[in-house]
Coordinates of N, CA, C and O in Angstrom, one line a residue:
X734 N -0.9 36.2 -25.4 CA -0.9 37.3 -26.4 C -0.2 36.7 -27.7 O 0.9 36.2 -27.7
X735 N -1.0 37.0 -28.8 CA -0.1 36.8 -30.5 C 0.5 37.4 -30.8 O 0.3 38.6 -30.6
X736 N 1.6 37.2 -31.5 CA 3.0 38.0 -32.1 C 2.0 38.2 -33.7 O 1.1 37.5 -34.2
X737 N 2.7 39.6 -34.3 CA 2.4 39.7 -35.3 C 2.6 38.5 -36.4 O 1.8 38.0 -37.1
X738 N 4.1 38.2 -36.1 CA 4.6 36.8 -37.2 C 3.1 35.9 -36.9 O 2.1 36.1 -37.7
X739 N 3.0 35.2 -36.0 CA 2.2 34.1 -36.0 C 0.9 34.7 -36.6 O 0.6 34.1 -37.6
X740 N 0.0 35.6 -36.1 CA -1.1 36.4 -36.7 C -1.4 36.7 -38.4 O -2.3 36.6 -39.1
X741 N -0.1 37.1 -38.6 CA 0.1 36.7 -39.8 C -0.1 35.7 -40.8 O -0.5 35.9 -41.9
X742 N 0.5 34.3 -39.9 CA 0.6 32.8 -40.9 C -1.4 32.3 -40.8 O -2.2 31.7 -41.5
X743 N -1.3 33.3 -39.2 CA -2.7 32.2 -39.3 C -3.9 33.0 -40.1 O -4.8 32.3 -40.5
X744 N -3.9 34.3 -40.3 CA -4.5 35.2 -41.1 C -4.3 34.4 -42.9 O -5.1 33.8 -43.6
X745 N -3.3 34.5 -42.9 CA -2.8 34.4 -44.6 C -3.5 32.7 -44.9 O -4.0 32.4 -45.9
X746 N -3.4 31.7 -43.7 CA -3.7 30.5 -43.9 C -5.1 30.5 -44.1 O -5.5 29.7 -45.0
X747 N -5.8 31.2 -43.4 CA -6.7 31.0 -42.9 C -7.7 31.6 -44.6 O -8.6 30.9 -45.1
X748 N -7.1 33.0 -45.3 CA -7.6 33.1 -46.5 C -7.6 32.0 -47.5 O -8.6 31.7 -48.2
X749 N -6.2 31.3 -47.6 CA -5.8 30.4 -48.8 C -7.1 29.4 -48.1 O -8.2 29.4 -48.7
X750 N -6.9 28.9 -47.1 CA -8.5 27.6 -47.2 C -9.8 28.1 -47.7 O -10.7 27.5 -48.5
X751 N -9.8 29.7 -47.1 CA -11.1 29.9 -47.9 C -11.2 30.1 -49.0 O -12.2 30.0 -49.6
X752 N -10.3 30.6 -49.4 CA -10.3 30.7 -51.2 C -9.9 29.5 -51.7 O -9.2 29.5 -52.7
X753 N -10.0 28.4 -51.1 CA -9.8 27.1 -51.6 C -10.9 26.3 -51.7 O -10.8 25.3 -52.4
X754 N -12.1 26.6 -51.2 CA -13.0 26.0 -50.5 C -14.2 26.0 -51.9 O -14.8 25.0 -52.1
X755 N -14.4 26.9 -52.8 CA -14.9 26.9 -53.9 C -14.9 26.1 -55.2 O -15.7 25.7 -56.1
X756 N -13.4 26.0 -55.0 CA -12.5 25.0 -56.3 C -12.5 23.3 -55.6 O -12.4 22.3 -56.3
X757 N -12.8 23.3 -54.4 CA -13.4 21.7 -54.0 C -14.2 21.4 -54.1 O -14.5 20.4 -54.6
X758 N -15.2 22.4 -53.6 CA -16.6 22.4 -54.2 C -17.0 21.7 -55.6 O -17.6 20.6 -55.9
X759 N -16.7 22.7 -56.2 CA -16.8 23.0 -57.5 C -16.1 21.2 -58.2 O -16.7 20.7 -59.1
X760 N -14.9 20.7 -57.8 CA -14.3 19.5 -58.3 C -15.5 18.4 -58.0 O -16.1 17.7 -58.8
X761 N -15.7 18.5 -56.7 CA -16.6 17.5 -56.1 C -18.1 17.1 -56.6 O -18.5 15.9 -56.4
X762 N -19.0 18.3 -57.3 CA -19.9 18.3 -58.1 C -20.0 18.4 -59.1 O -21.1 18.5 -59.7
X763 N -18.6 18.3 -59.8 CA -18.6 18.1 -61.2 C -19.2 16.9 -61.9 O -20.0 16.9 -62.8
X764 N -18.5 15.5 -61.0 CA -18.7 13.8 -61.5 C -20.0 13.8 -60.9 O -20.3 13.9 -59.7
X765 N -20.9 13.5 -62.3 CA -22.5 12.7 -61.6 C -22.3 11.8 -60.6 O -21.2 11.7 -60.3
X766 N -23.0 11.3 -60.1 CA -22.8 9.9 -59.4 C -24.4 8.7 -59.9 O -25.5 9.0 -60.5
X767 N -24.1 7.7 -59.6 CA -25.4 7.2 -59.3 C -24.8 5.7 -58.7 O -23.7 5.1 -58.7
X768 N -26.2 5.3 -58.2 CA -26.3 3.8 -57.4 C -26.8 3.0 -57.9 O -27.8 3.4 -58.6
X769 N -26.6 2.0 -57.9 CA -27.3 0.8 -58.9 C -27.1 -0.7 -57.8 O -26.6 -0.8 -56.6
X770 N -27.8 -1.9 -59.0 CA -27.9 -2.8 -57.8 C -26.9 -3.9 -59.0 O -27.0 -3.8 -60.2
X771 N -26.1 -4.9 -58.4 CA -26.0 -5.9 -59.2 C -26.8 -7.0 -59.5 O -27.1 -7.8 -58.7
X772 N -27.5 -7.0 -61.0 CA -28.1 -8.7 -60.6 C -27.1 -9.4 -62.0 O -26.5 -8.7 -62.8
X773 N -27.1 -10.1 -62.0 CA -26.7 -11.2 -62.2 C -25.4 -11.1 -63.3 O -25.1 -11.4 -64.5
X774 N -24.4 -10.3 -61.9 CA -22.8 -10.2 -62.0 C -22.9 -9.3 -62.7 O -21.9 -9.3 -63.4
X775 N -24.0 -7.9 -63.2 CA -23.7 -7.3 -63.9 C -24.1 -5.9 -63.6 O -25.1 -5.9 -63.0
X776 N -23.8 -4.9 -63.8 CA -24.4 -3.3 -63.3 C -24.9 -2.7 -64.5 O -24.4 -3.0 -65.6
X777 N -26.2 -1.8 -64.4 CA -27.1 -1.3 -65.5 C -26.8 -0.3 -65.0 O -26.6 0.0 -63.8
X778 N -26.9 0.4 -66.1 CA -26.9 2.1 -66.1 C -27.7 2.8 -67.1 O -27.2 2.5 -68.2
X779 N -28.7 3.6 -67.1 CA -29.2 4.3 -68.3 C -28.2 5.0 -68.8 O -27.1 5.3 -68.3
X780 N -28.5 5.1 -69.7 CA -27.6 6.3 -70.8 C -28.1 7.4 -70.7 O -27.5 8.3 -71.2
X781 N -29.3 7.7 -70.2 CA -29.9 9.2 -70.0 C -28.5 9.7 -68.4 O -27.8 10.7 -68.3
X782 N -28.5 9.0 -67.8 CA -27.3 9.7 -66.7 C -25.9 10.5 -67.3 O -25.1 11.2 -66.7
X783 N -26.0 10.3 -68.6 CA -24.9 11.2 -69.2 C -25.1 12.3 -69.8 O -24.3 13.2 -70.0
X784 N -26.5 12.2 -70.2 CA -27.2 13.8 -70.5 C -28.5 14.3 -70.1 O -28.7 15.4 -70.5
X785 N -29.3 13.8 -69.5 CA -30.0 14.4 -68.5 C -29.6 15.4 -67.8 O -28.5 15.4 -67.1
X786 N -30.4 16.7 -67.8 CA -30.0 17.8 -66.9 C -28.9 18.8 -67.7 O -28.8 20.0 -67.5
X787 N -28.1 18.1 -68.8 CA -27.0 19.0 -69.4 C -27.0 19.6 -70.9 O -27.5 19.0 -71.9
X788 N -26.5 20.3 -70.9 CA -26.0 21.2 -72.1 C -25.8 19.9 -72.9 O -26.8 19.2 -73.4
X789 N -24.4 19.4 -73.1 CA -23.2 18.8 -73.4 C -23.2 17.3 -73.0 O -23.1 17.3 -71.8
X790 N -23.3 15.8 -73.4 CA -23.4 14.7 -72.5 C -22.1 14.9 -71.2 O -21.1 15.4 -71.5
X791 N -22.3 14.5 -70.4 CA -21.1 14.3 -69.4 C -20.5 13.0 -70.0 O -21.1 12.1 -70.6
X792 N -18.5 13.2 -69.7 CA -17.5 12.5 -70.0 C -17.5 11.1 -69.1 O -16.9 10.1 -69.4
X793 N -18.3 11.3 -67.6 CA -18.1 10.1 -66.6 C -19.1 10.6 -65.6 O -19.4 11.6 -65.0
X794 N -19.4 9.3 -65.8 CA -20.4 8.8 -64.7 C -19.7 7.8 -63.4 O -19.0 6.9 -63.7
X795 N -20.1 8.2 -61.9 CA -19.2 7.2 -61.3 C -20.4 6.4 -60.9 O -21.6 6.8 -60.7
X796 N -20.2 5.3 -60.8 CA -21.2 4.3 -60.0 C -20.8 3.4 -59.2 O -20.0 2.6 -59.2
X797 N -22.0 3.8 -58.3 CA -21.6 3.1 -56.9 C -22.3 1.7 -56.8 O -23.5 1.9 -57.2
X798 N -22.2 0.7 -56.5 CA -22.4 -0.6 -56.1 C -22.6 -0.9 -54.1 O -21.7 -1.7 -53.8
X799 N -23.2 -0.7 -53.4 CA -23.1 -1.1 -52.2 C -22.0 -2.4 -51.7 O -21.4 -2.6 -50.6
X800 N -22.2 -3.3 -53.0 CA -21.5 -4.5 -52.2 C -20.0 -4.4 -52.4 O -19.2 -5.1 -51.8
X801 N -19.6 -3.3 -53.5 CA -18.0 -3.4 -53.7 C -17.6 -2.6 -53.2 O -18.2 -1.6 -52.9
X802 N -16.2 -2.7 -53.0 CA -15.4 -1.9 -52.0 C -14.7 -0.3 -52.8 O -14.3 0.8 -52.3
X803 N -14.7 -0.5 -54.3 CA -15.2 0.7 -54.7 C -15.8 1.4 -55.7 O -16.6 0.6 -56.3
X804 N -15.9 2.8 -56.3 CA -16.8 2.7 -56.9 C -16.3 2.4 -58.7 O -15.1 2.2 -59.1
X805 N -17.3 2.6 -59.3 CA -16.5 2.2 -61.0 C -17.0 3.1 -61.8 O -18.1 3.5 -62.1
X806 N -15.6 3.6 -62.2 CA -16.0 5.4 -63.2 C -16.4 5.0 -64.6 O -15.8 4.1 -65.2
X807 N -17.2 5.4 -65.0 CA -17.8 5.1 -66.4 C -18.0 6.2 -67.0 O -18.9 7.0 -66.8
X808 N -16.6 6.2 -68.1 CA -16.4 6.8 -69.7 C -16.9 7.1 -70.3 O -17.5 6.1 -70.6
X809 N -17.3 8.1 -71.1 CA -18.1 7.9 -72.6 C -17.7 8.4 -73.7 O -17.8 9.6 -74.0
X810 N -17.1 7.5 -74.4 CA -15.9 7.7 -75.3 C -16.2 7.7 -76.7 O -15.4 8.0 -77.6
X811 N -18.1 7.4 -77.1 CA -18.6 8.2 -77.8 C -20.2 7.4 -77.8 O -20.4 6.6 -76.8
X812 N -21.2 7.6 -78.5 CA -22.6 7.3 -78.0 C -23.0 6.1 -77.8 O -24.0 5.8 -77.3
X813 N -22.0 5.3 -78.3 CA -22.2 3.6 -78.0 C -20.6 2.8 -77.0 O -20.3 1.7 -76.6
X814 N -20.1 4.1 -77.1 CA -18.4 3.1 -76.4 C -18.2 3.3 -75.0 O -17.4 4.2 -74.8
X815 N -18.6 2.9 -74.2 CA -18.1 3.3 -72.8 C -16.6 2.4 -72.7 O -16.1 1.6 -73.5
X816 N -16.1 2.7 -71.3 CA -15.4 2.4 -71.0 C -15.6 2.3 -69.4 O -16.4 3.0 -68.9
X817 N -14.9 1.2 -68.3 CA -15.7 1.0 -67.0 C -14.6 0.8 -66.3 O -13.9 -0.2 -66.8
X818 N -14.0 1.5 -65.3 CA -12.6 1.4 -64.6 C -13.0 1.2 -63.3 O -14.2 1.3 -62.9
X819 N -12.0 1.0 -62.8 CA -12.2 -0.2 -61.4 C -11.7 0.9 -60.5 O -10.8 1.2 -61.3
X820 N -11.5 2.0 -59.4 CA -11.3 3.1 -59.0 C -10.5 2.7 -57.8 O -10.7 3.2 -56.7
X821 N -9.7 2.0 -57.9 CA -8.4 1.2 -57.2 C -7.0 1.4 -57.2 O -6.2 0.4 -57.3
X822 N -6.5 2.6 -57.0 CA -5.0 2.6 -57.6 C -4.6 1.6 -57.1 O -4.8 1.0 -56.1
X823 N -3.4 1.5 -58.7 CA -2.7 -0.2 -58.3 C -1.2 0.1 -57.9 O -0.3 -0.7 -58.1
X824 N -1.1 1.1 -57.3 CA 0.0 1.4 -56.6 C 0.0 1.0 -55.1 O 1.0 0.4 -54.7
X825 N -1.1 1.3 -54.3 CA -0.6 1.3 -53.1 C -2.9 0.3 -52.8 O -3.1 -0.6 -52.0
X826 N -3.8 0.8 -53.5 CA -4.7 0.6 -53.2 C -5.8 1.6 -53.0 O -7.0 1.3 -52.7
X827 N -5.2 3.0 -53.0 CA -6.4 4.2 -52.7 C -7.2 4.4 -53.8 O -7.0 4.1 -55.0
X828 N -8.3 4.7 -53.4 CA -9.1 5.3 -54.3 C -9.0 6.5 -55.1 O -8.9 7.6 -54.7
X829 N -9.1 6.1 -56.4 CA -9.0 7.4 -57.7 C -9.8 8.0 -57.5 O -10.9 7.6 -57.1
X830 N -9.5 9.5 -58.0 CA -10.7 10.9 -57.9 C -10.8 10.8 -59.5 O -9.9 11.1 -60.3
X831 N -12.2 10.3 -59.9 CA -12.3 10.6 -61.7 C -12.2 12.1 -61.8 O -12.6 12.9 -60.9
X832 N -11.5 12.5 -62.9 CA -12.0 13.6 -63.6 C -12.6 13.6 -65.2 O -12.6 12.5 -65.9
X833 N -12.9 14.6 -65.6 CA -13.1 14.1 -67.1 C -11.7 13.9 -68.1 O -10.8 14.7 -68.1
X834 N -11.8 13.0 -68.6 CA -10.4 12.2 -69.5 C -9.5 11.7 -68.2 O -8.4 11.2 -68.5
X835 N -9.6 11.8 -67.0 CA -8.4 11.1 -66.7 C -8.7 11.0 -64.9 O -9.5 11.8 -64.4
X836 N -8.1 10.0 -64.1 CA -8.5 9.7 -62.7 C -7.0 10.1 -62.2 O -5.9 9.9 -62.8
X837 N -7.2 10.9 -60.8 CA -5.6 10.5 -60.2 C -5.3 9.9 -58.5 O -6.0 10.4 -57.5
X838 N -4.7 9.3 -58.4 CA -4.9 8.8 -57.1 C -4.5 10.4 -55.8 O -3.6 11.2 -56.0
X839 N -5.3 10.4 -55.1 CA -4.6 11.2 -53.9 C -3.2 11.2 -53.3 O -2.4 12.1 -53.0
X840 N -3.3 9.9 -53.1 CA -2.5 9.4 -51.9 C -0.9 9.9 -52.1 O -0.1 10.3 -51.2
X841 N -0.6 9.6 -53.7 CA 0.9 9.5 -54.1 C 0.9 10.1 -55.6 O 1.9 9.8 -56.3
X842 N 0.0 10.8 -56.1 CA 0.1 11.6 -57.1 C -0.4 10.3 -58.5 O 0.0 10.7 -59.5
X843 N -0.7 9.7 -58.5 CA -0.4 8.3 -59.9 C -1.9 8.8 -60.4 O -2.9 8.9 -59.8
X844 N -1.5 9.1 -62.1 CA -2.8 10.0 -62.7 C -2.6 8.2 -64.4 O -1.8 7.5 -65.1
X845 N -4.1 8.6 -64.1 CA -4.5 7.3 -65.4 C -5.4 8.3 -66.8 O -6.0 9.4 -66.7
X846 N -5.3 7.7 -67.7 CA -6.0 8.1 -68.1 C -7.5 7.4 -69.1 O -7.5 6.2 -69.5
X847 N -8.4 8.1 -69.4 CA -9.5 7.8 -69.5 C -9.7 6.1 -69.9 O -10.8 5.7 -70.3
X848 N -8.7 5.1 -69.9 CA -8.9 4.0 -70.6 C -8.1 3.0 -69.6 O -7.9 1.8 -69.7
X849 N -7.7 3.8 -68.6 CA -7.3 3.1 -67.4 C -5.7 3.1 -67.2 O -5.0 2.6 -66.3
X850 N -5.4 3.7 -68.3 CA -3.7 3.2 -68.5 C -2.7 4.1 -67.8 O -3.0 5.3 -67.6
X851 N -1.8 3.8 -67.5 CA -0.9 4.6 -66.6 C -0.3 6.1 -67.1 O 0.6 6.0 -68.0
X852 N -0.4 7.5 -66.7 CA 0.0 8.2 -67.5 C 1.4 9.2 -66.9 O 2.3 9.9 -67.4
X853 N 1.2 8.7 -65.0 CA 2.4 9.0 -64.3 C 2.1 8.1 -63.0 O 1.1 7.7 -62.4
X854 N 3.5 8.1 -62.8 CA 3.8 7.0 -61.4 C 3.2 7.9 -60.2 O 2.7 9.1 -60.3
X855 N 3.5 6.9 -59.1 CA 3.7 5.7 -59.4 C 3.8 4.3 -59.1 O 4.4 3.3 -58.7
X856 N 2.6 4.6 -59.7 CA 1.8 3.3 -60.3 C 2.6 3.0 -61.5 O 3.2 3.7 -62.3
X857 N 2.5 1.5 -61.5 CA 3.2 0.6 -62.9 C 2.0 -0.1 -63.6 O 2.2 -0.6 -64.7
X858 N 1.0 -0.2 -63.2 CA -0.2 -1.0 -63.7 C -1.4 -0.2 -64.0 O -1.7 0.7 -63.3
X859 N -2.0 -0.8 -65.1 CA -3.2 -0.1 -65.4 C -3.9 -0.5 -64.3 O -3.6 -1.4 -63.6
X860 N -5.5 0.6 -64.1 CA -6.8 0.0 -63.5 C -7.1 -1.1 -64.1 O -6.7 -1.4 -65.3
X861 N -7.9 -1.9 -63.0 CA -8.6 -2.8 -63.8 C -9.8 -2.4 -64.8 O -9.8 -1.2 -64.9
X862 N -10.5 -2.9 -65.3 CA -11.1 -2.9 -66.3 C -12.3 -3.6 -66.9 O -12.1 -4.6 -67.6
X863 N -13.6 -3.2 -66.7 CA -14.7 -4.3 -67.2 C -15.0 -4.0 -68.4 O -14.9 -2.9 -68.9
X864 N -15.8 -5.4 -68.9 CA -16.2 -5.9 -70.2 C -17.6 -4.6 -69.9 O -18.2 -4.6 -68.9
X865 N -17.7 -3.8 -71.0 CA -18.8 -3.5 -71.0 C -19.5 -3.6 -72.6 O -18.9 -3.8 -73.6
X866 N -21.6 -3.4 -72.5 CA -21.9 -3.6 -73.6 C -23.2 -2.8 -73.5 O -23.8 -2.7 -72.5
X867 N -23.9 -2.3 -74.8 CA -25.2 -1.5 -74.6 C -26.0 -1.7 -75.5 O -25.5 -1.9 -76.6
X868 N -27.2 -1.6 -75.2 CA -28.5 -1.3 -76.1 C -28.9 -0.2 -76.1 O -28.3 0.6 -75.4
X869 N -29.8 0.0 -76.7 CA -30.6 1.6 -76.8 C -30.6 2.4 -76.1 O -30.2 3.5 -76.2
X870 N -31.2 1.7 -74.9 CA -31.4 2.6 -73.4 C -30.5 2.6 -72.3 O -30.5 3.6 -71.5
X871 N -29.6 1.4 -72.2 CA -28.7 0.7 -71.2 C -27.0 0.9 -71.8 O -26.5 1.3 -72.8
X872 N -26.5 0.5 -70.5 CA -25.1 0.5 -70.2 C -25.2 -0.3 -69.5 O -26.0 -0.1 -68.6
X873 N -24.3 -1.7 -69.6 CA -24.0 -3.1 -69.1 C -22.9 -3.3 -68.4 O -22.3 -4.4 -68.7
X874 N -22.3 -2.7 -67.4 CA -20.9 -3.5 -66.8 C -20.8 -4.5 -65.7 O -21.2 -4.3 -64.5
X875 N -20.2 -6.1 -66.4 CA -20.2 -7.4 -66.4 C -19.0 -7.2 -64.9 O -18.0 -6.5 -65.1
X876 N -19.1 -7.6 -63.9 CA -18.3 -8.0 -63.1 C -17.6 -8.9 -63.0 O -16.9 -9.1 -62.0

């Protein structure tokens, strides 16, 4: 038999997850994704993946690579500037959750912002960072 106390915790808990369950949602389908292949040390991306389907261009694209260990959030910092972050906290090694303007690690709270740079610990190092470059149709990040 349940005591009211415990009925209680598990009642009250049991609302907070579900009224939690929308707001993860909702974070989790925010960042596009897409897959790409490397050839020759380098990742393509259209530029239609930032506004295809939307109102507004989207701020980050994540892209995934099969062969690397993780994925690389890609910026758009205005119609020709990306920016290409390595999704590595250099704190301990977890992986960053992008959001728009800024990534933060899970693991230990360390939030970067959109250019990779440290904006709270703690982490002491920026993300890494690739060379990127574009033409008309393309987004180039050089490995």
């Amino acid at each position: 038999k349940m005591d009211r106390k415990t009925f209680l915790k598990l009642a009250g808990g049991s609302c907070l997850a579900i009224a939690g369950v929308p707001m993860l949602l909702t974070g989790c389908s925010s960042v596009h994704r897409v897959n790409t292949i490397a050839r020759d040390n380098r990742l393509t991306v259209s530029k239609q993946e930032f506004i295809a389907g939307v109102e507004k261009p989207r701020e980050v694209v994540l892209v995934r690579e099969l062969s690397l260990a993780f994925p690389i959030a890609l910026y758009r910092l205005s119609a020709d500037d990306y920016m290409a972050l390595w999704m590595e906290c250099t704190h301990q090694g977890c992986e960053v959750n992008a959001q728009p303007h800024y990534l933060v690690c899970p693991c230990h709270g360390s939030e970067f912002d959109a250019n990779g740079n440290v904006v709270q610990g703690p982490a002491e190092m920026n993300l890494k960072t690739f060379k990127v470059n574009t033409d008309h149709e393309n987004i180039f990040i050089y490995l």
